[in-house]
mmCIF file of C-alpha atoms and ligand atoms in Angstrom:
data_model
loop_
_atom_site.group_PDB
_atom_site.id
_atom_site.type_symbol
_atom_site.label_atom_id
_atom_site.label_comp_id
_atom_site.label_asym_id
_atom_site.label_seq_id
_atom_site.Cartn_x
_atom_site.Cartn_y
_atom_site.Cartn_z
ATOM 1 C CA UNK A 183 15.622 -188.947 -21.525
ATOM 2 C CA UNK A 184 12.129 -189.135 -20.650
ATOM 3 C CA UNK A 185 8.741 -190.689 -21.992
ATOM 4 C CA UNK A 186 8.228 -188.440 -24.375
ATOM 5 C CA UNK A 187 11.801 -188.894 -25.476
ATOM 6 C CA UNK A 188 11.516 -192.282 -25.099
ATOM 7 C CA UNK A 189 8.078 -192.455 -27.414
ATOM 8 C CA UNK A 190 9.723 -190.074 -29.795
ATOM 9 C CA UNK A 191 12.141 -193.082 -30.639
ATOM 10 C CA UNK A 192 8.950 -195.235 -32.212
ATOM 11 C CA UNK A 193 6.513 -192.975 -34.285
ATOM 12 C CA UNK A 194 4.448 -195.930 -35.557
ATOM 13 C CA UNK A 195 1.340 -193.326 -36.316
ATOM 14 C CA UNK A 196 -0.675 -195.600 -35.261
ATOM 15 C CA UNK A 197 -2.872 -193.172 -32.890
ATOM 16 C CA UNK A 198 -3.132 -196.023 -30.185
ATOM 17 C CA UNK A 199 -3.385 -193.873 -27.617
ATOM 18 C CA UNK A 200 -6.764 -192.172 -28.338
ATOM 19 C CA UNK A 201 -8.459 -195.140 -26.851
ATOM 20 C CA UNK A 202 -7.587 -193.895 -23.640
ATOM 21 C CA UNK A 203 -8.433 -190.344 -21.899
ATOM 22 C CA UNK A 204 -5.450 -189.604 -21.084
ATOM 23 C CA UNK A 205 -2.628 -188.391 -23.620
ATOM 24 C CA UNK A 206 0.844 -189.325 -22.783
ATOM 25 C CA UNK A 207 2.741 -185.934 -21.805
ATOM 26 C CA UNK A 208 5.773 -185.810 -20.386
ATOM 27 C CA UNK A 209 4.820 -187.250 -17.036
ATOM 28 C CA UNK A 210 8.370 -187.175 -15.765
ATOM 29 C CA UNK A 211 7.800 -183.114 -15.089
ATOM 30 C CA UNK A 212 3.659 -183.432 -14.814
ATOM 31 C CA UNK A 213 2.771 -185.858 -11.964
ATOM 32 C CA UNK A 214 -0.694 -185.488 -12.509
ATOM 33 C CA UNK A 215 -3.600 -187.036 -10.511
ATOM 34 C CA UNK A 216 -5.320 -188.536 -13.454
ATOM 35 C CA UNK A 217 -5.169 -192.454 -12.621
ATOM 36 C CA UNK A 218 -4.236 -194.491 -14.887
ATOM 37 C CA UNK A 219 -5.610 -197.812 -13.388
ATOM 38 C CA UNK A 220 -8.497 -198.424 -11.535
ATOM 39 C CA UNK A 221 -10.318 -201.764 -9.397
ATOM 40 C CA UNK A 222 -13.340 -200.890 -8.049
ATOM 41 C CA UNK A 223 -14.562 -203.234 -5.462
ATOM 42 C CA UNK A 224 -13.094 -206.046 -7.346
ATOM 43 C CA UNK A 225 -13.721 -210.103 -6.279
ATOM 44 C CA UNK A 226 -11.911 -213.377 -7.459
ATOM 45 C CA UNK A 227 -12.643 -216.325 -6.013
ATOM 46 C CA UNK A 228 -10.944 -219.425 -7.417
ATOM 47 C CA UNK A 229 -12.420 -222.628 -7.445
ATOM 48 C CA UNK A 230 -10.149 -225.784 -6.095
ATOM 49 C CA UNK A 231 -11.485 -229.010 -6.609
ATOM 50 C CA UNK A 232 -15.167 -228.804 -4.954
ATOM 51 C CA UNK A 233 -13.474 -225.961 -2.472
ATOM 52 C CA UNK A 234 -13.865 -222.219 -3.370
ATOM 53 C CA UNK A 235 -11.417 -219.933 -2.488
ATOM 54 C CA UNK A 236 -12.477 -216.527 -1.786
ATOM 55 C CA UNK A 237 -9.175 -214.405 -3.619
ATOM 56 C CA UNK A 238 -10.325 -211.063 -3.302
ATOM 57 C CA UNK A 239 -13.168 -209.559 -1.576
ATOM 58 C CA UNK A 240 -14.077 -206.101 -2.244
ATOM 59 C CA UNK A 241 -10.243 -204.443 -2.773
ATOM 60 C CA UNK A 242 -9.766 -200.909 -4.176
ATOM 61 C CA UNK A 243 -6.791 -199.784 -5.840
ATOM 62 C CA UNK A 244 -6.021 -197.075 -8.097
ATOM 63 C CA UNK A 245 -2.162 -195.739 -9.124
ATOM 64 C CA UNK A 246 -1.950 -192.121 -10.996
ATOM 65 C CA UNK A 247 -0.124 -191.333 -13.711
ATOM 66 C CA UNK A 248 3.546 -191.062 -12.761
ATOM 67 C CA UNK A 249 3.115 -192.888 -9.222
ATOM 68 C CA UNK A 250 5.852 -196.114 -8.170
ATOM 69 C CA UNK A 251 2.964 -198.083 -6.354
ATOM 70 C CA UNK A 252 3.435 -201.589 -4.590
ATOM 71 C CA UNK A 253 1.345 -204.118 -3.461
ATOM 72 C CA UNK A 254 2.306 -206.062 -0.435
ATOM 73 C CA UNK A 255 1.285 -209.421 1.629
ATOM 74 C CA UNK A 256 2.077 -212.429 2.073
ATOM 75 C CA UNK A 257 2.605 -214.952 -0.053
ATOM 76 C CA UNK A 258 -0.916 -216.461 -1.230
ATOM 77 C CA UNK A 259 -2.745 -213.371 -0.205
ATOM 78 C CA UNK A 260 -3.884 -212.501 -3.835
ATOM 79 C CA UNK A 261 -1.180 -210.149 -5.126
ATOM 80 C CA UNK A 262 -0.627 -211.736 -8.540
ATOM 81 C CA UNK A 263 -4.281 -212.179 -8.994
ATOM 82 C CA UNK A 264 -4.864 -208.466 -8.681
ATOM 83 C CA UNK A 265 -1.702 -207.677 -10.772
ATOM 84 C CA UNK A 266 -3.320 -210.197 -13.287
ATOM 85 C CA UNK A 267 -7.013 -208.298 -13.403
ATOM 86 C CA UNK A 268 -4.770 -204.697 -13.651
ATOM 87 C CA UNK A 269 -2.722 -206.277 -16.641
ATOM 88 C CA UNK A 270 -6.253 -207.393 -18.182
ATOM 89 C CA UNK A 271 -4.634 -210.504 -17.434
ATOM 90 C CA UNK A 272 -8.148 -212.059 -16.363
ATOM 91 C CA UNK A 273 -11.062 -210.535 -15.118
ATOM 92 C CA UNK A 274 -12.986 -209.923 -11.510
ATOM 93 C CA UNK A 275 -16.115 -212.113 -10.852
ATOM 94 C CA UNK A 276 -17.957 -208.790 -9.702
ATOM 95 C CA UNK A 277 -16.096 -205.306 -9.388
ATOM 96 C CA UNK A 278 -15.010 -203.187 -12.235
ATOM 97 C CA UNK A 279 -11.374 -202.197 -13.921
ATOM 98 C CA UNK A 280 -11.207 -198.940 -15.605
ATOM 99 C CA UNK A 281 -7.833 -197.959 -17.717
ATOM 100 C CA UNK A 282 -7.603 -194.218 -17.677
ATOM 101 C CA UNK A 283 -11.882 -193.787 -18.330
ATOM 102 C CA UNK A 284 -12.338 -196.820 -19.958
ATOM 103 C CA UNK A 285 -13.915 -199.572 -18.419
ATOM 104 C CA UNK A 286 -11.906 -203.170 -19.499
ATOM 105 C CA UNK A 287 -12.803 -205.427 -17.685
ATOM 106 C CA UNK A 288 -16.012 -206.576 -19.338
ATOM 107 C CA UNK A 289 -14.563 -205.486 -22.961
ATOM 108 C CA UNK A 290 -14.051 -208.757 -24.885
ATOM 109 C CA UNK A 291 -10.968 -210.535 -24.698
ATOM 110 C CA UNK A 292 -9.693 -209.364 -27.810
ATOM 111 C CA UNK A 293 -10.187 -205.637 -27.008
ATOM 112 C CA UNK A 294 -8.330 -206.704 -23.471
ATOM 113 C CA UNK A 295 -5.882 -208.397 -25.108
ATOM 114 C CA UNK A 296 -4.916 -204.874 -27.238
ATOM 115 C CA UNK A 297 -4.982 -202.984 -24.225
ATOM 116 C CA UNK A 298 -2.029 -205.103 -22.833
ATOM 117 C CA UNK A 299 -0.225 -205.280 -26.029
ATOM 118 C CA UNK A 300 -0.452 -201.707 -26.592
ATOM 119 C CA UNK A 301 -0.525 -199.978 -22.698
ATOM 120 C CA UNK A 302 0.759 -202.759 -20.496
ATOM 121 C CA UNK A 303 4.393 -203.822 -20.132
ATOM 122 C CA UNK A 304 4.938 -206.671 -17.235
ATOM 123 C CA UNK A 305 7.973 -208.451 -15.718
ATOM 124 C CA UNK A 306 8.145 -211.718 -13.562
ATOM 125 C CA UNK A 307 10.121 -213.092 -10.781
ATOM 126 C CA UNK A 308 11.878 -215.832 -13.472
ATOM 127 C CA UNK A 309 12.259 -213.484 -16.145
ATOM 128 C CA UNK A 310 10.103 -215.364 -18.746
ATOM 129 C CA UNK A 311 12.985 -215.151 -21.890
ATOM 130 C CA UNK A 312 13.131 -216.965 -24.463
ATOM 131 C CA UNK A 313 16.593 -219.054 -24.458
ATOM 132 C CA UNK A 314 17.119 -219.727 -27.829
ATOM 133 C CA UNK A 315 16.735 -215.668 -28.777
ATOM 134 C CA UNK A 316 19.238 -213.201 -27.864
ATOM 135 C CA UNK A 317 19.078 -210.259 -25.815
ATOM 136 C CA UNK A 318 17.864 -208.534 -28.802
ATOM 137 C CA UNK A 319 16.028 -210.413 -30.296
ATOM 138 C CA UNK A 320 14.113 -210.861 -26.787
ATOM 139 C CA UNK A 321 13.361 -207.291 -26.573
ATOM 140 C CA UNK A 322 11.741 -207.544 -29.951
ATOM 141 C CA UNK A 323 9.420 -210.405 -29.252
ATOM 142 C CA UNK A 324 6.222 -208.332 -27.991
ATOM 143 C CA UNK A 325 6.339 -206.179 -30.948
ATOM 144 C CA UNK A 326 6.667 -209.186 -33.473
ATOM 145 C CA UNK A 327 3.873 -210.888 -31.811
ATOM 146 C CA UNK A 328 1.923 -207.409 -31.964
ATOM 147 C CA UNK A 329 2.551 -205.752 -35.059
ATOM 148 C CA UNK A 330 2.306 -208.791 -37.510
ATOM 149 C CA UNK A 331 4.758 -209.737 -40.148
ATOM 150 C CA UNK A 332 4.538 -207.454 -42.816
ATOM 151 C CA UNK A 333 4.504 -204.024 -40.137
ATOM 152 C CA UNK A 334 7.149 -205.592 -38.272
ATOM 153 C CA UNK A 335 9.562 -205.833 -41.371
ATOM 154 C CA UNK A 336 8.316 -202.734 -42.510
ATOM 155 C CA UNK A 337 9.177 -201.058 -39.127
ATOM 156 C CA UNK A 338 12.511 -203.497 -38.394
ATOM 157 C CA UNK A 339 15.230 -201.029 -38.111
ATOM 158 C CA UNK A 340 13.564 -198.235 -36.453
ATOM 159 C CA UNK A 341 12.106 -201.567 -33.623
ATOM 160 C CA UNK A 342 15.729 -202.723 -33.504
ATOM 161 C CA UNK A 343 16.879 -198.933 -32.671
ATOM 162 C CA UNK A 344 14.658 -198.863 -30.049
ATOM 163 C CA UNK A 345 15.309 -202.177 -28.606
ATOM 164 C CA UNK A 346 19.339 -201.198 -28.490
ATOM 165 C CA UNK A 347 18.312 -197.742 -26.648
ATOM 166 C CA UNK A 348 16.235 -199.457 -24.197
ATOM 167 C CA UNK A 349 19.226 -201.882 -24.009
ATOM 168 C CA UNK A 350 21.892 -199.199 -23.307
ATOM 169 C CA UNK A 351 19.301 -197.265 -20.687
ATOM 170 C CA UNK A 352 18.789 -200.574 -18.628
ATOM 171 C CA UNK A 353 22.686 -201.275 -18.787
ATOM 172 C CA UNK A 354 22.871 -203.779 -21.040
ATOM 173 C CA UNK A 355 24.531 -201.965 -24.276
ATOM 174 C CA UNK A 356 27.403 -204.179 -24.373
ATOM 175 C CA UNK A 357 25.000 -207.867 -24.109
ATOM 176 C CA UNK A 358 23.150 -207.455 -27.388
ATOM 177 C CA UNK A 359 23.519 -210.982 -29.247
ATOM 178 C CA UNK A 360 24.046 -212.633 -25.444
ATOM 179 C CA UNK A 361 21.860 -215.622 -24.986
ATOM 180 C CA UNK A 362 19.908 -215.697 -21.872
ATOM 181 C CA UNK A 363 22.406 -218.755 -20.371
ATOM 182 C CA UNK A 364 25.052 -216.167 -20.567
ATOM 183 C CA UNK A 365 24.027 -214.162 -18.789
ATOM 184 C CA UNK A 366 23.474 -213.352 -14.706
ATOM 185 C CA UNK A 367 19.994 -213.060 -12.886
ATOM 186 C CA UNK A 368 19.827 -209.342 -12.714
ATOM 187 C CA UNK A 369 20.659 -209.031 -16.714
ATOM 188 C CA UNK A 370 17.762 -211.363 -17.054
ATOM 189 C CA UNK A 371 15.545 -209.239 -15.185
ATOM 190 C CA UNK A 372 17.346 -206.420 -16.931
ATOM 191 C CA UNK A 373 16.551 -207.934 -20.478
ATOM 192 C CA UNK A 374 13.370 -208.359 -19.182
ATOM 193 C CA UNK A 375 12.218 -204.829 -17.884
ATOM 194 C CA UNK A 376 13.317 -203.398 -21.504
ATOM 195 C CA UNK A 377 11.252 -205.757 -23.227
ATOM 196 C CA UNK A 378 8.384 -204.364 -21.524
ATOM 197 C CA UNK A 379 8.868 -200.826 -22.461
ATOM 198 C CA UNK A 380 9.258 -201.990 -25.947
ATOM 199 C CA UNK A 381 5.989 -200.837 -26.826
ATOM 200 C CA UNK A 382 5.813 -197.440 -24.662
ATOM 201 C CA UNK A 383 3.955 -198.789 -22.298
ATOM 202 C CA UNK A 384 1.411 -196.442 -20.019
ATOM 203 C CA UNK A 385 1.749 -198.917 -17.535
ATOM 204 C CA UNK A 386 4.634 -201.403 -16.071
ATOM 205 C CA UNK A 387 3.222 -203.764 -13.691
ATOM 206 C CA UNK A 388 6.215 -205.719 -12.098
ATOM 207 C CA UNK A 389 5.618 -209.338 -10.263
ATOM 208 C CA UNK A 390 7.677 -209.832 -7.188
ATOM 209 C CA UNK A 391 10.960 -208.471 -9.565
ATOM 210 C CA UNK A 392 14.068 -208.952 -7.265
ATOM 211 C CA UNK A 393 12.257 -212.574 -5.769
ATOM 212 C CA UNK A 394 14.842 -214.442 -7.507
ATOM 213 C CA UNK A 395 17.801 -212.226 -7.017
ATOM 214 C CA UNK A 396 20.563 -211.428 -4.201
ATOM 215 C CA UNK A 397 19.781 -208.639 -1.676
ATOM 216 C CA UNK A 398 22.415 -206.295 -4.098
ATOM 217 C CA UNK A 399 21.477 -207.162 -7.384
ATOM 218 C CA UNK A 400 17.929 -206.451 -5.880
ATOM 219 C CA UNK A 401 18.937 -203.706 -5.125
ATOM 220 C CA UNK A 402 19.936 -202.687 -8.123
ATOM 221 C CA UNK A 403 16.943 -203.564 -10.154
ATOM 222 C CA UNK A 404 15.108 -201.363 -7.572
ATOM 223 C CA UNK A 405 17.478 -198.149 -8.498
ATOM 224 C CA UNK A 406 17.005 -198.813 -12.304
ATOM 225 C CA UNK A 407 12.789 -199.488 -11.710
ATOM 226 C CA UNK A 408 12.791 -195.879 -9.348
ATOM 227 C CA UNK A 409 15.444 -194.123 -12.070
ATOM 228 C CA UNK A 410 12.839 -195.437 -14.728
ATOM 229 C CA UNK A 411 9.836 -194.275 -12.784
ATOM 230 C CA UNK A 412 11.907 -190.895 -11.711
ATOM 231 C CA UNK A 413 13.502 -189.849 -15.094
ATOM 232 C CA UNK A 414 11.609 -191.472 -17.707
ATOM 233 C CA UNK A 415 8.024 -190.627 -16.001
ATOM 234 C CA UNK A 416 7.378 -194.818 -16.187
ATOM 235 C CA UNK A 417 4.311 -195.401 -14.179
ATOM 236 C CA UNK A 418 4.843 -198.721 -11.914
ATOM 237 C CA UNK A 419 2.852 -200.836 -9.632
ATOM 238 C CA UNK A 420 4.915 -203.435 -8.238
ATOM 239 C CA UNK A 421 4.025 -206.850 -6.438
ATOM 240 C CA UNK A 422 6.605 -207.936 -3.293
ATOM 241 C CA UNK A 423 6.487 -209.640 0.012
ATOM 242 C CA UNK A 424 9.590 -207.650 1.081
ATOM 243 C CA UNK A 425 8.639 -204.700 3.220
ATOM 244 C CA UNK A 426 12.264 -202.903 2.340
ATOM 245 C CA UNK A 427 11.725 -203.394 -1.266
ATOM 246 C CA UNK A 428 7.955 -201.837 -0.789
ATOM 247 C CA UNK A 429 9.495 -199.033 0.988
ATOM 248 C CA UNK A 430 11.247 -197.846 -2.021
ATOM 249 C CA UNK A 431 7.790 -197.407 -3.489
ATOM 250 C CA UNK A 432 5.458 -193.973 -3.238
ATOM 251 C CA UNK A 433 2.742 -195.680 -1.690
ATOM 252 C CA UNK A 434 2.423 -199.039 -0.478
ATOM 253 C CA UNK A 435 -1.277 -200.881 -0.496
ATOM 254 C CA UNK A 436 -1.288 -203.937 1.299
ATOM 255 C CA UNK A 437 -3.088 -207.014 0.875
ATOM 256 C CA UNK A 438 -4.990 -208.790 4.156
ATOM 257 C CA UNK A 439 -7.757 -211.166 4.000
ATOM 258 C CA UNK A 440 -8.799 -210.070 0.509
ATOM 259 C CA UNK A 441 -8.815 -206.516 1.300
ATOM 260 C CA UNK A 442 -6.545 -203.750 1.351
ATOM 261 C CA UNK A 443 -4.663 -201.782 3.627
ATOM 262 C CA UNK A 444 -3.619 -198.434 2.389
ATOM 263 C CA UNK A 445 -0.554 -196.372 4.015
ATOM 264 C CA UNK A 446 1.501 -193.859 1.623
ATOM 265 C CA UNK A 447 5.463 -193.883 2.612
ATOM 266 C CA UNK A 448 6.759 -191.670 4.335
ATOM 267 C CA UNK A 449 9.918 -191.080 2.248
ATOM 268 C CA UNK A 450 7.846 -190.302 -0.452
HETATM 269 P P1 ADP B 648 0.243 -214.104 -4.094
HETATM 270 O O1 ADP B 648 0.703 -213.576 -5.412
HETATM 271 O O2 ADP B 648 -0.068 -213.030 -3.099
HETATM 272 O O3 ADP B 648 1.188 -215.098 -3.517
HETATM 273 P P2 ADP B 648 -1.872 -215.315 -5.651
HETATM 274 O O4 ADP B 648 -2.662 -214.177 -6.169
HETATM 275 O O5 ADP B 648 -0.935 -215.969 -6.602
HETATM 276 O O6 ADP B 648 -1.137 -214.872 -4.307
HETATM 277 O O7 ADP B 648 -2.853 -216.457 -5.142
HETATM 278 C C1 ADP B 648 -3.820 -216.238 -4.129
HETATM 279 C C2 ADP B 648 -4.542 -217.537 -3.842
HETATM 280 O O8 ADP B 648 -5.287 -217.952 -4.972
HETATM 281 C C3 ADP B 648 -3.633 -218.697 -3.510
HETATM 282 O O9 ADP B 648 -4.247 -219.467 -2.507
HETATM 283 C C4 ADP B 648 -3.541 -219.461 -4.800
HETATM 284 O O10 ADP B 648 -3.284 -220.815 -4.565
HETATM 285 C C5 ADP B 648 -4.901 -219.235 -5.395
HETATM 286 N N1 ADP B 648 -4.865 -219.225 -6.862
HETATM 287 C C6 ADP B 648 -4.183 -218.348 -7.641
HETATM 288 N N2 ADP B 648 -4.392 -218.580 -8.946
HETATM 289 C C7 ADP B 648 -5.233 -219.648 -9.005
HETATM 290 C C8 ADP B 648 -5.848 -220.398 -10.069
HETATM 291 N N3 ADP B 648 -5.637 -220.067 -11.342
HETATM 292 N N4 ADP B 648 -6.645 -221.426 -9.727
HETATM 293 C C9 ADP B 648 -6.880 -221.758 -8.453
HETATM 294 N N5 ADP B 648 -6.356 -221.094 -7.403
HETATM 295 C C10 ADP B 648 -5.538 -220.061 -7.660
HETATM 296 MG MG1 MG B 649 2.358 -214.002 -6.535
#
């Protein structure tokens, strides 16, 4: 199945998608060039105490439509903070984020805050569930928080449909009412990667994924992220500090000193 299949699953008709310039085809047979995320000579510079800390200095980045892109260095080097200003998770201090043509990052926080509901879907090194909701129910969560009450029940069975596909494609068809005690790291991560393609997203942006997991279940979360990105035309920038795990990747930017360092892989 690919995007388009995959979209086909949720016709909300909500026309969400004409914000952006670029459509949603079936990406899994066009890998165009059109990017779909953009920092332009982006800065962050966090303040501790009286002592600044320069974050970023000038980086560049941009992924394409269809592309498995990760983002090495070491650990404090700035990855999550430029995962964060891609997810319009916060914002540069100077520098400029464009999604597809639009420029977001000075949009106001509400308009960034649709953009991530609607385009965005991220995962995390621990997972971020909810332990009291099931595997189900967890899958659900961004589009309860998104759609409101009265579209959500309106829209219930055809969500829940979509939750259970995304459920069966990520391997987990048989834990739907598990809680997230009961169940191992990699389901976690599992649960946790087909909560963010709940809402279609354009974009998956994935935060050190496997950090938390044995080399093999790592492993495995890899396959299913590169089968995603492969079959279902899931465009993917990913965040590790493992140089295998970045190998797996189409092109690998790496973080020094603030800036990047851009080689594309050879396996590609
Ligand atoms: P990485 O993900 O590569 O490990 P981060 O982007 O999380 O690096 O952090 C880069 C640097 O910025 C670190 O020194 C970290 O302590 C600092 N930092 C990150 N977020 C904040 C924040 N909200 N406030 C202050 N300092 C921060
Ligand atoms: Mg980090």
């Amino acid at each position: 199945m690919n995007k388009t299949a995959l979209a086909s699953q949720e016709s909300t008709g909500e026309g969400r998608r004409q914000s952006v310039a670029y459509a949603h085809g079936n990406l899994s047979t066009t890998k165009s060039k059109a990017p779909i995320i953009r920092a332009v000579d982006v800065y962050k510079t966090y303040q501790k105490g009286r002592l600044k800390v320069p974050v970023l200095r000038g980086v560049d980045f941009q992924v394409e439509q269809g592309e498995f892109s990760a983002i090495i260095g070491q650990s404090g080097s700035g990855k999550s903070t430029l995962l964060h200003l891609l997810g319009t998770l916060d914002v540069p201090d100077q520098g400029e984020v464009f999604f597809g043509e639009q420029r977001i990052d000075n949009l106001k926080a509400i308009k960034r805050d649709r953009i991530r509901n609607q385009e965005v879907g991220m995962i995390f090194q621990f997972y971020h569930l909810l332990p009291e909701l099931t595997t189900l129910e967890n899958v659900l969560t961004p589009k309860m928080i998104s759609t409101g009450a009265f579209r959500y029940l309106l829209n219930r069975r055809q969500y829940i449909e979509r939750a259970r596909m995304l459920l069966e494609l990520v391997g987990l068809g048989h834990r739907l009412n598990h809680k997230p005690r009961e169940l191992s790291g990699g389901e976690m991560q599992r649960t946790a990667i087909a909560r963010a393609l709940i809402s279609d997203p354009t974009l998956l942006l994935a935060d050190e994924p496997t950090g938390n997991l044995d080399s093999q279940t790592g492993k495995d979360i890899m396959d299913l992220l590169q089968r995603l990105n492969r079959d279902e035309g899931v465009t993917i920038v990913m965040v590790t500090h493992d140089n295998e795990i970045a190998s797996q990747a189409d092109s690998v930017v790496r973080l020094v000193e603030g800036r990047v360092q851009k080689s594309r892989n050879q396996a590609a």
